Coordinates of C-alpha atoms in Angstrom, one line a residue:
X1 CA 87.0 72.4 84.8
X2 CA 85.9 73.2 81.4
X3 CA 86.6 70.0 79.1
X4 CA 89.2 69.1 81.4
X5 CA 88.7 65.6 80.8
X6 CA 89.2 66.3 76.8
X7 CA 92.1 68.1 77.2
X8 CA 93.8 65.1 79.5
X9 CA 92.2 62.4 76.6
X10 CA 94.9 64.2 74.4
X11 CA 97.7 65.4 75.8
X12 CA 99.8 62.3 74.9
X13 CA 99.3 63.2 71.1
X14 CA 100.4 67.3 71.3
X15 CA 103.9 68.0 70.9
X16 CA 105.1 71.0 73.6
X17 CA 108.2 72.6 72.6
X18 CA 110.8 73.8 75.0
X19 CA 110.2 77.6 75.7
X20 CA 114.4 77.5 74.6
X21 CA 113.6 76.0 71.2
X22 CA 110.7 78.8 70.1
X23 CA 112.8 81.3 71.6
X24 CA 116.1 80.1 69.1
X25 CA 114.0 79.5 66.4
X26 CA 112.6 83.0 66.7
X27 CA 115.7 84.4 66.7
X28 CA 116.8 83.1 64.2
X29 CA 114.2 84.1 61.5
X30 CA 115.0 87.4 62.9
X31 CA 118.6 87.6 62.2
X32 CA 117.9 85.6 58.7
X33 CA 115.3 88.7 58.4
X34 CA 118.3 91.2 59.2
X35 CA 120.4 90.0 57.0
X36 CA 118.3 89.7 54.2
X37 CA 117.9 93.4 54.0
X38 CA 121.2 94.6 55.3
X39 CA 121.8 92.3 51.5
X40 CA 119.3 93.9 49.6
X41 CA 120.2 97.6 51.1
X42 CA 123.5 97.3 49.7
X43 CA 123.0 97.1 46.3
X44 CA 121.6 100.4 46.1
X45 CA 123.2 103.6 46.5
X46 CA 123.8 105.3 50.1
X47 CA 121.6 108.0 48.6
X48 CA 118.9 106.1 47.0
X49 CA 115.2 106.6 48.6
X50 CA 114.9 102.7 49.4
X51 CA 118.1 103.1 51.3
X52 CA 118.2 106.2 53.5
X53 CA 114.6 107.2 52.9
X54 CA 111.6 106.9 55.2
X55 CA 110.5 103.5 56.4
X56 CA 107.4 103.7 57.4
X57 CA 105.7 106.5 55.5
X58 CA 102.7 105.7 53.3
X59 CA 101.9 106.8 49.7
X60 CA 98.3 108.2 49.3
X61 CA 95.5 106.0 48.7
X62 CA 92.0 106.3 48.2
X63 CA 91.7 105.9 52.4
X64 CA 93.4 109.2 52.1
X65 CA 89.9 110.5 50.8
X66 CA 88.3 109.8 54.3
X67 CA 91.3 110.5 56.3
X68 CA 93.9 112.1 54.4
X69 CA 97.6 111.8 55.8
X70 CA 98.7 115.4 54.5
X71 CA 96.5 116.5 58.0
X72 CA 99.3 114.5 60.2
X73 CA 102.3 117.0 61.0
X74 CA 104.3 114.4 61.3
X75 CA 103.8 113.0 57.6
X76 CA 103.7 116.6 55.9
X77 CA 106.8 117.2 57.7
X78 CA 108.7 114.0 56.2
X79 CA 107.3 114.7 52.8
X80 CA 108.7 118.2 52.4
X81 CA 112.4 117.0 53.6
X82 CA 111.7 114.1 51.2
X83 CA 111.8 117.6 48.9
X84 CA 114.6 118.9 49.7
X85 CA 116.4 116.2 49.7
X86 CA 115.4 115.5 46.0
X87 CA 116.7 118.4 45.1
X88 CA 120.0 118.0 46.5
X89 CA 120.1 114.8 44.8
X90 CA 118.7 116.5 41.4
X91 CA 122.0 118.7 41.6
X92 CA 124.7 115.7 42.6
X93 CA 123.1 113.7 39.1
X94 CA 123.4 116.6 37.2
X95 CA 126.8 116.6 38.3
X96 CA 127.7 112.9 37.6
X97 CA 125.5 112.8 34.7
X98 CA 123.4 110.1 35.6
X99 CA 120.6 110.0 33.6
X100 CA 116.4 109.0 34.0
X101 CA 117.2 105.3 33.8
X102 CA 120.0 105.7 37.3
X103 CA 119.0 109.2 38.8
X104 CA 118.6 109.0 42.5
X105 CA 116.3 112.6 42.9
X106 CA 112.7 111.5 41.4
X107 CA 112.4 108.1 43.7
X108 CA 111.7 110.9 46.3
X109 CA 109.0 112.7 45.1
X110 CA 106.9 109.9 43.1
X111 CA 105.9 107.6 46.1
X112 CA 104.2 110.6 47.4
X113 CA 102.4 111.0 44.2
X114 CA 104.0 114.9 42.9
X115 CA 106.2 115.5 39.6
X116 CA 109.1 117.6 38.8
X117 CA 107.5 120.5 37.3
X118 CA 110.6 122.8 36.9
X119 CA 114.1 123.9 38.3
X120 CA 115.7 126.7 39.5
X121 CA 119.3 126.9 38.3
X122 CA 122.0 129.3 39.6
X123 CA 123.5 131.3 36.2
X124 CA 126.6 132.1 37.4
X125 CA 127.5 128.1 37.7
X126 CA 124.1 126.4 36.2
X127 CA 123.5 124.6 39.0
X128 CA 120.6 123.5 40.7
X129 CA 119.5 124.9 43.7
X130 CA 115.6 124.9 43.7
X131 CA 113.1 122.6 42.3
X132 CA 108.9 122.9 41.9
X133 CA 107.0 119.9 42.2
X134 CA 103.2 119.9 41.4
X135 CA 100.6 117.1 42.4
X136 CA 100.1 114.7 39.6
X137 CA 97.3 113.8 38.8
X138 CA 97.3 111.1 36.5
X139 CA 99.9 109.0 38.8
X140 CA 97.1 109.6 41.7
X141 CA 94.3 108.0 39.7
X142 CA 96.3 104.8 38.5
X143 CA 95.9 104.3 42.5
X144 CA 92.4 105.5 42.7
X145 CA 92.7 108.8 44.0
X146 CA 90.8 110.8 41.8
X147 CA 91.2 114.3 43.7
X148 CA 94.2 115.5 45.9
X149 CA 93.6 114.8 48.9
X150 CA 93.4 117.7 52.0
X151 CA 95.9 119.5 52.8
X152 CA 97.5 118.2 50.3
X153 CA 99.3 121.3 48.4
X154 CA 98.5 121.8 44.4
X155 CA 102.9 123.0 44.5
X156 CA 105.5 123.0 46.6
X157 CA 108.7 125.0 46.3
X158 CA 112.4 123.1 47.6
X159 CA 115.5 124.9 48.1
X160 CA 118.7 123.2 49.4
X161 CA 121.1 124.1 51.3
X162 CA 125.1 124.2 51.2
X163 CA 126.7 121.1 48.9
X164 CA 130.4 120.8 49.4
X165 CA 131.2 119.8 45.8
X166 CA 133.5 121.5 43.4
X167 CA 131.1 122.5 40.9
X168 CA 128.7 124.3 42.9
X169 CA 130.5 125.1 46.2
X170 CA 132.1 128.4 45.1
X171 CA 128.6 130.3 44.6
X172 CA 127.0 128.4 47.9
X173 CA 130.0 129.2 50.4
X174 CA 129.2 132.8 48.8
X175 CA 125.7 132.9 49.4
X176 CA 126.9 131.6 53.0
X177 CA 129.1 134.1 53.7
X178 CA 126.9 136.9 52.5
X179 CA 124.5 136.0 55.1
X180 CA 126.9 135.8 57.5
X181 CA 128.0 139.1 57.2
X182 CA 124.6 141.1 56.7
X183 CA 121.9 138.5 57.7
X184 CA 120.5 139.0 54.3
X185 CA 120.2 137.1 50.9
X186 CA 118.5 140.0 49.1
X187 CA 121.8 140.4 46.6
X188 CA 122.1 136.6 45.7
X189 CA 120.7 135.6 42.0
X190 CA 119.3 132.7 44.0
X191 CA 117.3 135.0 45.9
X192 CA 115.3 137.0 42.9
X193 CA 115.2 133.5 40.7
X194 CA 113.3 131.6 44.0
X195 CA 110.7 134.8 44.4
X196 CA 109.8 135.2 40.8
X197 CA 109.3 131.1 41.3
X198 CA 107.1 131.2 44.6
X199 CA 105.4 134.3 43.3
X200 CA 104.3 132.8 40.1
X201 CA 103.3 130.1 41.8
X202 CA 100.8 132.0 44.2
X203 CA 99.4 134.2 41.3
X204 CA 98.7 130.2 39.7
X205 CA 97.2 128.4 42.1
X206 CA 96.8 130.5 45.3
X207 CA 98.6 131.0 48.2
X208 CA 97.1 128.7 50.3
X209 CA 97.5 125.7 48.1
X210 CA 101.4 126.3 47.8
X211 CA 104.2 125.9 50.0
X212 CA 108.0 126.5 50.3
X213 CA 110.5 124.7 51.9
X214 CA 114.2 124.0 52.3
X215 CA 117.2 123.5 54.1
X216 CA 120.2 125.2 55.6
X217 CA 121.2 128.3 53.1
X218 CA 117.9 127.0 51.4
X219 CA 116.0 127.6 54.4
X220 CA 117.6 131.0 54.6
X221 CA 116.2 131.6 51.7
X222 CA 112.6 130.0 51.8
X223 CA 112.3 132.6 55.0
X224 CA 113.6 135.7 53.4
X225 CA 111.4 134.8 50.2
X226 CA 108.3 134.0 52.3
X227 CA 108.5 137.5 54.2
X228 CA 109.2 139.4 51.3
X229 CA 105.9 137.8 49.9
X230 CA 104.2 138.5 52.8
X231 CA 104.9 142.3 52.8
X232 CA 102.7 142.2 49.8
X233 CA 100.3 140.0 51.4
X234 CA 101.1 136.7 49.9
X235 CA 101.0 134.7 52.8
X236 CA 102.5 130.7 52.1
X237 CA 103.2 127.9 54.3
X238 CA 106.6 127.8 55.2
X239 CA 109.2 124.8 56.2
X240 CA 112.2 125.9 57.4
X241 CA 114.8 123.1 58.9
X242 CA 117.9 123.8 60.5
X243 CA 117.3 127.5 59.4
X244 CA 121.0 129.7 59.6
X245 CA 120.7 131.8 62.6
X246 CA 124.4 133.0 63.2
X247 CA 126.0 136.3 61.7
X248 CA 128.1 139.0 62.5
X249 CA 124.9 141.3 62.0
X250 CA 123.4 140.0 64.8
X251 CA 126.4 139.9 67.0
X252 CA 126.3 144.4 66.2
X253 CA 122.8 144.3 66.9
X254 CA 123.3 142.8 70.3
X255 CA 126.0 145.3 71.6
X256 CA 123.5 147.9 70.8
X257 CA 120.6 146.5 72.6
X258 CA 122.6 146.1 75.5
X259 CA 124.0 149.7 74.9
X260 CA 120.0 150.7 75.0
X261 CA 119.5 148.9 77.7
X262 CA 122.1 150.5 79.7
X263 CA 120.5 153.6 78.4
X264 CA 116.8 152.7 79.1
X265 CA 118.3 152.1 83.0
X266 CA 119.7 155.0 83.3
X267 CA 116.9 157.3 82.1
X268 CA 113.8 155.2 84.2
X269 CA 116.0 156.7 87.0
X270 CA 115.1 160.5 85.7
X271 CA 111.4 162.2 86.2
X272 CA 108.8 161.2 83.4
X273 CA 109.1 163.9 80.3
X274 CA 105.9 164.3 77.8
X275 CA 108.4 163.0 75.0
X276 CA 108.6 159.8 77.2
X277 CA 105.2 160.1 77.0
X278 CA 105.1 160.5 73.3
X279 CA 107.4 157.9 72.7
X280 CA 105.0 155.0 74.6
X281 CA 102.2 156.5 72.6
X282 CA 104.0 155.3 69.6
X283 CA 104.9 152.5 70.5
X284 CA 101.4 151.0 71.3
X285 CA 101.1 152.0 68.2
X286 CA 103.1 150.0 66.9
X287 CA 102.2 147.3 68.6
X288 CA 98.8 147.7 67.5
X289 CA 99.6 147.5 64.2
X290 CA 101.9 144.4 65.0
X291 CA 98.6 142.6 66.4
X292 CA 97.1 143.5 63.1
X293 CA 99.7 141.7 61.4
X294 CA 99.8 138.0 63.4
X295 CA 98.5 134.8 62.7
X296 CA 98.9 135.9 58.4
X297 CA 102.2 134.2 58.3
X298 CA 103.8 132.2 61.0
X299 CA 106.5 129.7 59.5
X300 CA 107.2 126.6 60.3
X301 CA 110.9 126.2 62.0
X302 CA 113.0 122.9 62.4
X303 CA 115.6 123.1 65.1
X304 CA 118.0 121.3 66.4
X305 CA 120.0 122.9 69.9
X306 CA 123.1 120.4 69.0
X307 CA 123.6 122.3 65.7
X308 CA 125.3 125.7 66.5
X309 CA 124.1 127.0 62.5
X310 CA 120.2 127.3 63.7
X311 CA 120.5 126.8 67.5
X312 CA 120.2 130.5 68.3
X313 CA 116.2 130.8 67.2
X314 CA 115.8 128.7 70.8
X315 CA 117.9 131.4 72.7
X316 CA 114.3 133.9 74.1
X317 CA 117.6 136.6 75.0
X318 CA 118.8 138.0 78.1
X319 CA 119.2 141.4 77.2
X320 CA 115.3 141.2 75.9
X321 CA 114.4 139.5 79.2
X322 CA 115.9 142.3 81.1
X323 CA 114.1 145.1 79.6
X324 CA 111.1 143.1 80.2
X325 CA 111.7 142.9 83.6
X326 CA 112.5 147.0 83.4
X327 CA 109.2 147.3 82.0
X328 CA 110.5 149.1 78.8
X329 CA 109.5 145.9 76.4
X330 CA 106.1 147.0 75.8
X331 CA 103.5 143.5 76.6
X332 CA 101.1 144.2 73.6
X333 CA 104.5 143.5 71.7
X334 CA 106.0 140.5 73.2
X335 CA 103.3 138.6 73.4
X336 CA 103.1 138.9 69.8
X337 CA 106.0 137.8 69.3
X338 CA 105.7 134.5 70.7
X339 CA 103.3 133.9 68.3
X340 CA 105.8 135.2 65.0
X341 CA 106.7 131.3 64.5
X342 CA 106.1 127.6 65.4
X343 CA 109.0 126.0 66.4
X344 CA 109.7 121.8 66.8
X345 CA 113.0 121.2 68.0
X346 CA 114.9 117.8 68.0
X347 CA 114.1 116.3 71.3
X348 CA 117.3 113.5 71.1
X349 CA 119.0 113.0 74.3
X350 CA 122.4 114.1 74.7
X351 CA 124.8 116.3 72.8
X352 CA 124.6 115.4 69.0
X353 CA 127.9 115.6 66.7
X354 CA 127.2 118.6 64.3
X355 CA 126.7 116.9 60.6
X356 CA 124.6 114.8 62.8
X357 CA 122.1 118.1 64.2
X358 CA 122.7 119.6 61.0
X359 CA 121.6 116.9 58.8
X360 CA 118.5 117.0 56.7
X361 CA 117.8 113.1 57.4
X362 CA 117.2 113.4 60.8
X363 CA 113.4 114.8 59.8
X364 CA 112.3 111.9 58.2
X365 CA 113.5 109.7 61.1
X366 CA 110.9 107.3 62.5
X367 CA 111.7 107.7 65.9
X368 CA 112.1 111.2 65.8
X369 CA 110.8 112.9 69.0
X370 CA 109.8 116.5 68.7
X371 CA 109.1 119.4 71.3
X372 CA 106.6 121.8 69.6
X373 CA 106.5 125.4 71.1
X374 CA 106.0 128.9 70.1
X375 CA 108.7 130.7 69.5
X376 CA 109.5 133.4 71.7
X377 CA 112.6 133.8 70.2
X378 CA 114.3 137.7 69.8
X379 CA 116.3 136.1 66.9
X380 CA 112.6 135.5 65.3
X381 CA 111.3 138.3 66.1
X382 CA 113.7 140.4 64.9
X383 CA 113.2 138.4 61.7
X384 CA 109.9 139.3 61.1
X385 CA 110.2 142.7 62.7
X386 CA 110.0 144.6 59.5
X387 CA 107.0 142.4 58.1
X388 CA 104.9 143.2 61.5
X389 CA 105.8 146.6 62.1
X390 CA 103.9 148.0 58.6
X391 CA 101.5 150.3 59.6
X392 CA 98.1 149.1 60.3
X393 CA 96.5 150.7 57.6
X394 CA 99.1 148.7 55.4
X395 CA 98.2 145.4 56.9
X396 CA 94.9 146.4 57.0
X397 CA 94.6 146.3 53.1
X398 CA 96.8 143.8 52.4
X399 CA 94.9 141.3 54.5
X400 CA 91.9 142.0 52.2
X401 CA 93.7 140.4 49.1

């Protein structure tokens, strides 16, 4: 065999270990590993990005030139919560005054190379709710990246969601409750403050080099904002996670599609009239100028089906499935609407416990598993119902801007 005789020459001078021993030693490196940073984790606070941040997302380089990270889902994804989450955290140091030198908030937008640029403060309480963070430039070239990288946006817009603290929780339950009852956050301040914001912001640098994001209530309102935008033809990417979807609005609207639908049977049982015929006219209409309308705006939603507050963008409808099947649902228009949003829902296994579905941290995870689909959702589509259903004359023009 080959330098069999060599190896045999020196077999009395190597040292073989018992597989026991390597295995031991091994494990203990790894448990002296543990226990290192279980040491080092608690000295910060529960809060603090080196704590409960990401673990093993990168900060931009000059590799990002070639191949820049911003094009991977998964990292733009953990990057906006990152957002979010800072601006939480810029509200609870407001509130417990801690200062530059201790704030928790800007540790999770520097590593990613953005700076606080403004926030957007509730007058009735001054607190914070929103927050604008801009690419900065001069951090990115200490670490030789002289140009932001692609896909990379110039601004991004953050909005939380609910925060069960004294201080602010009075005007957030309200906001809550006001979407509950009419599915609508036209009449908050928060609402006119974030558009004049996001608006701005588009009128600065673009539309396509901005985004918006946010969580929970702020999610409710980074969608409302975004289509009110997009009436106008401001079209800007949106990140929506764990999106409100329950409200007494649409529990009304569902009796009376099943009320139509009960109608709808009852007449495809009667002989065809020219105002039937009238009717379908305008309704491929309609459906024609809904076609116009798609791919200008399709918002990115973050669901999870454990979390009862955004589960119901998953449910496609039974009502809406039946009148499909009846052959009164026009095809032109719901094939549209499985386009009117991207979904990625929480793949976990089992039945989560709700601050657990409903958390914001669960989109950084690193072993987050997600199921990507196009939404076929009614809930959605209702949604976006007003923004698709312009004329096509309107959409038309406004997709010339």
């Amino acid at each position: 065999m080959w330098g069999g005789d060599n190896i045999n020459a020196h077999t009395e001078e190597i040292y073989m270990p018992e597989c026991g021993s390597i295995g031991g030693e091994v494990t203990a490196a790894l448990n002296l590993e543990t226990e290192k940073m279980a040491k080092e984790m608690s000295q910060y606070h529960p809060y603090a990005f080196q704590a409960s941040g990401p673990r093993n997302v990168s900060t931009p380089s000059w590799r990002d030139l070639i191949n820049s990270s911003w094009k991977n889902g998964n990292y733009k994804r953990t990057v906006m919560a990152c957002f979010v989450q800072s601006v939480y955290l810029l509200e609870l140091d407001r509130q417990e005054n801690r200062k530059e030198g201790n704030a928790l908030a800007p540790n999770w937008w520097i590593p990613f190379k953005y700076t606080l640029a403004e926030t957007l403060t509730d007058e009735r309480d001054g607190s914070i709710f929103g927050a604008v963070f801009k690419w900065d430039r001069a951090a990115a070239l200490a670490d030789l990246v002289p140009i932001r990288p692609s896909g990379a946006p110039t601004a991004v817009l953050a909005l939380r969601g609910t925060l069960l603290k004294t201080p602010t929780m009075r005007r957030d339950i309200q906001d809550d409750l006001r979407y509950l009852a009419w599915e609508s956050l036209k009449g908050s301040v928060r609402f006119s403050v974030a558009q004049k914001a996001l608006k701005s912001l588009a009128g600065k640098y673009g539309s396509r080099n901005i985004c918006i994001a946010g969580h929970s209530l702020g999610a409710g309102f980074a969608l409302q904002v975004g289509k009110t935008l997009a009436k106008e033809g401001i079209y800007i990417e949106a990140h929506l996670f764990n999106p409100p979807s329950a409200s007494l609005a649409m529990y009304m609207r569902n009796i009376g599609e099943k009320a139509r639908f009960g109608w709808n049977k009852l007449r495809s049982m009667l002989p065809f009239s020219s105002a039937d015929q009238t009717q379908t006219s305008s309704e491929e209409s309609a459906a024609k100028a809904l076609q116009l309308g798609l791919g200008q705006w399709v918002p990115h939603l973050y669901i999870n089906n454990s979390d009862y507050i955004c589960c119901y963008y998953i449910d496609s409808g039974e009502t809406h499935n039946n009148l499909q099947a009846a052959g009164k649902v026009n095809n032109a228009r719901t094939t549209n609407a499985q386009v009117a949003a991207k979904l990625f829902m929480s793949s976990s296994k089992g039945k989560q416990k709700f601050l657990e579905a409903h958390g914001l941290e669960q989109w950084w995870s690193d072993n987050l598993e997600l199921e990507t689909a196009l939404n076929n959702s009614r809930l959605i589509s209702q949604q976006l119902k007003s923004l698709y259903g312009l004329p096509a004359s309107s959409l038309q023009t406004q997709g010339k801007r």
